[in-house]
mmCIF file of C-alpha atoms in Angstrom:
data_model
loop_
_atom_site.group_PDB
_atom_site.id
_atom_site.type_symbol
_atom_site.label_atom_id
_atom_site.label_comp_id
_atom_site.label_asym_id
_atom_site.label_seq_id
_atom_site.Cartn_x
_atom_site.Cartn_y
_atom_site.Cartn_z
ATOM 1 C CA UNK A 1 0.619 -19.525 -6.142
ATOM 2 C CA UNK A 2 2.489 -15.694 -7.386
ATOM 3 C CA UNK A 3 4.425 -15.547 -10.831
ATOM 4 C CA UNK A 4 7.413 -15.234 -10.665
ATOM 5 C CA UNK A 5 8.393 -11.295 -11.942
ATOM 6 C CA UNK A 6 11.709 -10.240 -12.958
ATOM 7 C CA UNK A 7 13.192 -6.881 -13.370
ATOM 8 C CA UNK A 8 15.340 -5.368 -16.065
ATOM 9 C CA UNK A 9 15.890 -1.772 -17.958
ATOM 10 C CA UNK A 10 14.114 -1.608 -21.069
ATOM 11 C CA UNK A 11 16.055 -3.159 -23.742
ATOM 12 C CA UNK A 12 13.458 -3.226 -27.041
ATOM 13 C CA UNK A 13 11.120 -1.719 -29.379
ATOM 14 C CA UNK A 14 9.110 -4.837 -28.135
ATOM 15 C CA UNK A 15 9.316 -3.810 -24.184
ATOM 16 C CA UNK A 16 8.268 -0.188 -25.236
ATOM 17 C CA UNK A 17 5.052 -1.200 -27.107
ATOM 18 C CA UNK A 18 3.801 -3.539 -24.092
ATOM 19 C CA UNK A 19 4.667 -0.392 -21.906
ATOM 20 C CA UNK A 20 2.283 1.862 -24.263
ATOM 21 C CA UNK A 21 -0.155 -0.686 -24.265
ATOM 22 C CA UNK A 22 -0.265 -1.169 -20.390
ATOM 23 C CA UNK A 23 -0.060 2.609 -20.503
ATOM 24 C CA UNK A 24 -3.429 2.859 -22.609
ATOM 25 C CA UNK A 25 -5.384 -0.113 -20.481
ATOM 26 C CA UNK A 26 -4.930 2.571 -17.260
ATOM 27 C CA UNK A 27 -5.255 6.233 -18.527
ATOM 28 C CA UNK A 28 -7.692 8.217 -16.647
ATOM 29 C CA UNK A 29 -9.820 8.432 -18.917
ATOM 30 C CA UNK A 30 -10.327 4.607 -19.806
ATOM 31 C CA UNK A 31 -11.048 3.730 -16.745
ATOM 32 C CA UNK A 32 -14.413 4.417 -15.331
ATOM 33 C CA UNK A 33 -14.851 7.068 -11.963
ATOM 34 C CA UNK A 34 -15.074 4.316 -9.169
ATOM 35 C CA UNK A 35 -11.874 2.360 -11.247
ATOM 36 C CA UNK A 36 -9.767 5.414 -10.937
ATOM 37 C CA UNK A 37 -10.838 5.684 -6.789
ATOM 38 C CA UNK A 38 -10.204 2.346 -6.390
ATOM 39 C CA UNK A 39 -6.880 1.691 -8.625
ATOM 40 C CA UNK A 40 -5.541 4.450 -9.676
ATOM 41 C CA UNK A 41 -4.801 5.992 -12.770
ATOM 42 C CA UNK A 42 -1.949 7.277 -15.339
ATOM 43 C CA UNK A 43 -2.210 10.324 -16.940
ATOM 44 C CA UNK A 44 0.212 10.966 -19.792
ATOM 45 C CA UNK A 45 -0.278 8.899 -23.082
ATOM 46 C CA UNK A 46 2.968 8.702 -24.466
ATOM 47 C CA UNK A 47 4.091 8.065 -28.076
ATOM 48 C CA UNK A 48 6.036 5.717 -29.166
ATOM 49 C CA UNK A 49 9.547 8.156 -30.226
ATOM 50 C CA UNK A 50 9.140 9.643 -27.296
ATOM 51 C CA UNK A 51 9.112 6.974 -25.049
ATOM 52 C CA UNK A 52 12.202 5.537 -27.227
ATOM 53 C CA UNK A 53 13.824 9.132 -26.786
ATOM 54 C CA UNK A 54 13.464 8.750 -23.109
ATOM 55 C CA UNK A 55 14.776 4.837 -22.792
ATOM 56 C CA UNK A 56 17.650 5.995 -25.120
ATOM 57 C CA UNK A 57 18.885 8.658 -22.449
ATOM 58 C CA UNK A 58 18.124 6.292 -19.245
ATOM 59 C CA UNK A 59 16.314 2.940 -19.683
ATOM 60 C CA UNK A 60 13.050 2.283 -17.932
ATOM 61 C CA UNK A 61 12.727 -0.150 -15.270
ATOM 62 C CA UNK A 62 9.871 -2.671 -16.063
ATOM 63 C CA UNK A 63 8.765 -5.957 -13.947
ATOM 64 C CA UNK A 64 7.959 -8.650 -16.022
ATOM 65 C CA UNK A 65 6.423 -12.075 -16.278
ATOM 66 C CA UNK A 66 8.163 -14.160 -18.554
ATOM 67 C CA UNK A 67 8.421 -12.176 -21.595
ATOM 68 C CA UNK A 68 5.089 -9.589 -20.702
ATOM 69 C CA UNK A 69 5.474 -6.008 -18.993
ATOM 70 C CA UNK A 70 3.131 -6.245 -15.998
ATOM 71 C CA UNK A 71 4.606 -3.117 -14.416
ATOM 72 C CA UNK A 72 6.930 -0.103 -15.454
ATOM 73 C CA UNK A 73 8.540 2.687 -13.839
ATOM 74 C CA UNK A 74 9.771 5.120 -16.648
ATOM 75 C CA UNK A 75 12.658 7.450 -16.352
ATOM 76 C CA UNK A 76 12.635 10.776 -17.404
ATOM 77 C CA UNK A 77 15.803 12.703 -17.752
ATOM 78 C CA UNK A 78 15.522 16.815 -16.997
ATOM 79 C CA UNK A 79 16.172 17.044 -20.794
ATOM 80 C CA UNK A 80 12.712 16.000 -21.679
ATOM 81 C CA UNK A 81 11.101 18.781 -19.397
ATOM 82 C CA UNK A 82 9.473 20.244 -22.166
ATOM 83 C CA UNK A 83 8.700 18.067 -24.445
ATOM 84 C CA UNK A 84 5.356 16.980 -22.860
ATOM 85 C CA UNK A 85 2.661 19.518 -22.077
ATOM 86 C CA UNK A 86 1.073 18.691 -19.046
ATOM 87 C CA UNK A 87 4.171 18.382 -16.873
ATOM 88 C CA UNK A 88 5.752 21.202 -18.034
ATOM 89 C CA UNK A 89 4.255 22.831 -15.112
ATOM 90 C CA UNK A 90 5.875 20.337 -13.046
ATOM 91 C CA UNK A 91 9.639 21.212 -14.375
ATOM 92 C CA UNK A 92 8.502 24.478 -13.758
ATOM 93 C CA UNK A 93 7.939 24.163 -9.899
ATOM 94 C CA UNK A 94 11.059 22.137 -9.253
ATOM 95 C CA UNK A 95 13.171 24.967 -10.879
ATOM 96 C CA UNK A 96 11.223 27.639 -9.140
ATOM 97 C CA UNK A 97 11.471 25.745 -5.745
ATOM 98 C CA UNK A 98 15.323 24.850 -6.397
ATOM 99 C CA UNK A 99 15.686 28.691 -6.838
ATOM 100 C CA UNK A 100 13.790 30.076 -3.734
ATOM 101 C CA UNK A 101 14.812 27.832 -1.149
ATOM 102 C CA UNK A 102 18.000 26.863 0.330
ATOM 103 C CA UNK A 103 17.416 23.295 1.482
ATOM 104 C CA UNK A 104 16.278 22.548 -2.256
ATOM 105 C CA UNK A 105 19.618 23.999 -3.610
ATOM 106 C CA UNK A 106 21.608 21.157 -1.735
ATOM 107 C CA UNK A 107 18.517 18.374 -2.645
ATOM 108 C CA UNK A 108 18.381 19.477 -6.339
ATOM 109 C CA UNK A 109 21.938 20.589 -6.987
ATOM 110 C CA UNK A 110 22.780 20.703 -10.856
ATOM 111 C CA UNK A 111 19.983 19.043 -11.606
ATOM 112 C CA UNK A 112 21.159 15.648 -10.136
ATOM 113 C CA UNK A 113 17.594 14.297 -10.328
ATOM 114 C CA UNK A 114 15.586 12.157 -12.877
ATOM 115 C CA UNK A 115 11.883 12.403 -12.977
ATOM 116 C CA UNK A 116 9.899 9.094 -12.560
ATOM 117 C CA UNK A 117 7.784 10.098 -15.262
ATOM 118 C CA UNK A 118 4.990 7.597 -14.668
ATOM 119 C CA UNK A 119 4.688 4.343 -12.897
ATOM 120 C CA UNK A 120 2.010 1.418 -13.644
ATOM 121 C CA UNK A 121 1.408 -1.869 -12.821
ATOM 122 C CA UNK A 122 -0.951 -4.746 -14.325
ATOM 123 C CA UNK A 123 -4.403 -4.813 -12.585
ATOM 124 C CA UNK A 124 -3.990 -8.455 -11.775
ATOM 125 C CA UNK A 125 -0.259 -7.772 -10.449
ATOM 126 C CA UNK A 126 -1.141 -5.333 -8.174
ATOM 127 C CA UNK A 127 -0.588 -6.031 -4.150
ATOM 128 C CA UNK A 128 2.159 -8.256 -4.784
ATOM 129 C CA UNK A 129 5.186 -5.750 -4.253
ATOM 130 C CA UNK A 130 5.851 -4.866 -7.493
ATOM 131 C CA UNK A 131 5.638 -0.994 -7.091
ATOM 132 C CA UNK A 132 8.261 -0.794 -4.062
ATOM 133 C CA UNK A 133 10.595 -3.280 -6.568
ATOM 134 C CA UNK A 134 10.006 -1.385 -9.250
ATOM 135 C CA UNK A 135 11.529 1.553 -7.085
ATOM 136 C CA UNK A 136 14.201 -0.281 -5.515
ATOM 137 C CA UNK A 137 15.720 -1.128 -8.825
ATOM 138 C CA UNK A 138 14.962 2.141 -10.375
ATOM 139 C CA UNK A 139 17.064 3.875 -7.388
ATOM 140 C CA UNK A 140 20.095 1.289 -7.847
ATOM 141 C CA UNK A 141 20.448 1.608 -11.966
ATOM 142 C CA UNK A 142 20.239 5.558 -11.373
ATOM 143 C CA UNK A 143 22.942 7.060 -13.155
ATOM 144 C CA UNK A 144 25.849 8.304 -11.084
ATOM 145 C CA UNK A 145 25.380 12.041 -11.722
ATOM 146 C CA UNK A 146 21.880 11.227 -10.283
ATOM 147 C CA UNK A 147 20.897 11.335 -6.382
ATOM 148 C CA UNK A 148 17.189 11.619 -6.387
ATOM 149 C CA UNK A 149 14.432 11.290 -8.032
ATOM 150 C CA UNK A 150 11.245 13.137 -8.395
ATOM 151 C CA UNK A 151 7.516 12.425 -9.718
ATOM 152 C CA UNK A 152 4.271 14.197 -9.340
ATOM 153 C CA UNK A 153 0.902 12.686 -8.492
ATOM 154 C CA UNK A 154 -2.391 13.804 -9.247
ATOM 155 C CA UNK A 155 -3.925 14.712 -5.771
ATOM 156 C CA UNK A 156 -7.234 13.050 -6.872
ATOM 157 C CA UNK A 157 -5.058 9.589 -7.093
ATOM 158 C CA UNK A 158 -5.111 8.686 -3.552
ATOM 159 C CA UNK A 159 -3.965 5.221 -4.256
ATOM 160 C CA UNK A 160 -0.572 6.294 -5.702
ATOM 161 C CA UNK A 161 0.080 9.075 -3.344
ATOM 162 C CA UNK A 162 -0.170 6.598 -0.678
ATOM 163 C CA UNK A 163 2.243 4.227 -2.251
ATOM 164 C CA UNK A 164 4.316 6.671 -3.163
ATOM 165 C CA UNK A 165 4.478 7.632 0.440
ATOM 166 C CA UNK A 166 5.232 4.221 1.626
ATOM 167 C CA UNK A 167 8.170 3.710 -0.456
ATOM 168 C CA UNK A 168 9.513 6.905 0.953
ATOM 169 C CA UNK A 169 9.161 9.363 -0.691
ATOM 170 C CA UNK A 170 8.172 12.831 0.993
ATOM 171 C CA UNK A 171 6.526 16.178 0.067
ATOM 172 C CA UNK A 172 8.174 18.799 -1.914
ATOM 173 C CA UNK A 173 5.289 21.188 -2.590
ATOM 174 C CA UNK A 174 1.780 20.879 -3.431
ATOM 175 C CA UNK A 175 0.588 23.201 -6.834
ATOM 176 C CA UNK A 176 -2.009 23.599 -9.136
ATOM 177 C CA UNK A 177 -2.506 23.672 -12.712
ATOM 178 C CA UNK A 178 -4.860 24.239 -14.577
ATOM 179 C CA UNK A 179 -8.013 22.359 -13.057
ATOM 180 C CA UNK A 180 -5.619 19.752 -11.066
ATOM 181 C CA UNK A 181 -3.955 19.978 -7.704
ATOM 182 C CA UNK A 182 -0.446 18.096 -7.911
ATOM 183 C CA UNK A 183 1.733 16.660 -5.065
ATOM 184 C CA UNK A 184 5.638 16.926 -5.697
ATOM 185 C CA UNK A 185 7.450 14.400 -4.485
ATOM 186 C CA UNK A 186 11.068 13.159 -4.001
ATOM 187 C CA UNK A 187 12.981 10.350 -2.959
ATOM 188 C CA UNK A 188 16.692 10.501 -2.043
#
């Protein structure tokens, strides 16, 4: 029997600590090569202060089994675009795209986007539709000033890329940063 999963906006330090714990268990460096390929992975490790600051600006979406956080989608306001080194190139690419193509001006008009800074679901809760429901909840809780969700996926993380495309994300562009290729995606 499947557990009853509920969806909420983050509201406590305890929930933020649970996000960090789930994140740590799914970091690229914490997984075997086989797990990285079959289960996917997260790239960024946040610290509590930054995660809290992001939450204070725009709460994160949580999937919970009772009081346990079993999935999350982090909301990252564009104001944090310079705060995580590995994500700086993504914001640069967003603004380059914005400045170079007329259709992007309509899509990203006046920074009306929020970045989904990371999505993760506990291994034992995967394949239950939580990924899709996290994004639906994120869309329904977007502040009125935002109409678009943007994220990026490591091109090697095929599981995550396929999951994003299956919920309606479209590819904005691919770019290289350091030794990695990233796929920049958007959802209207």
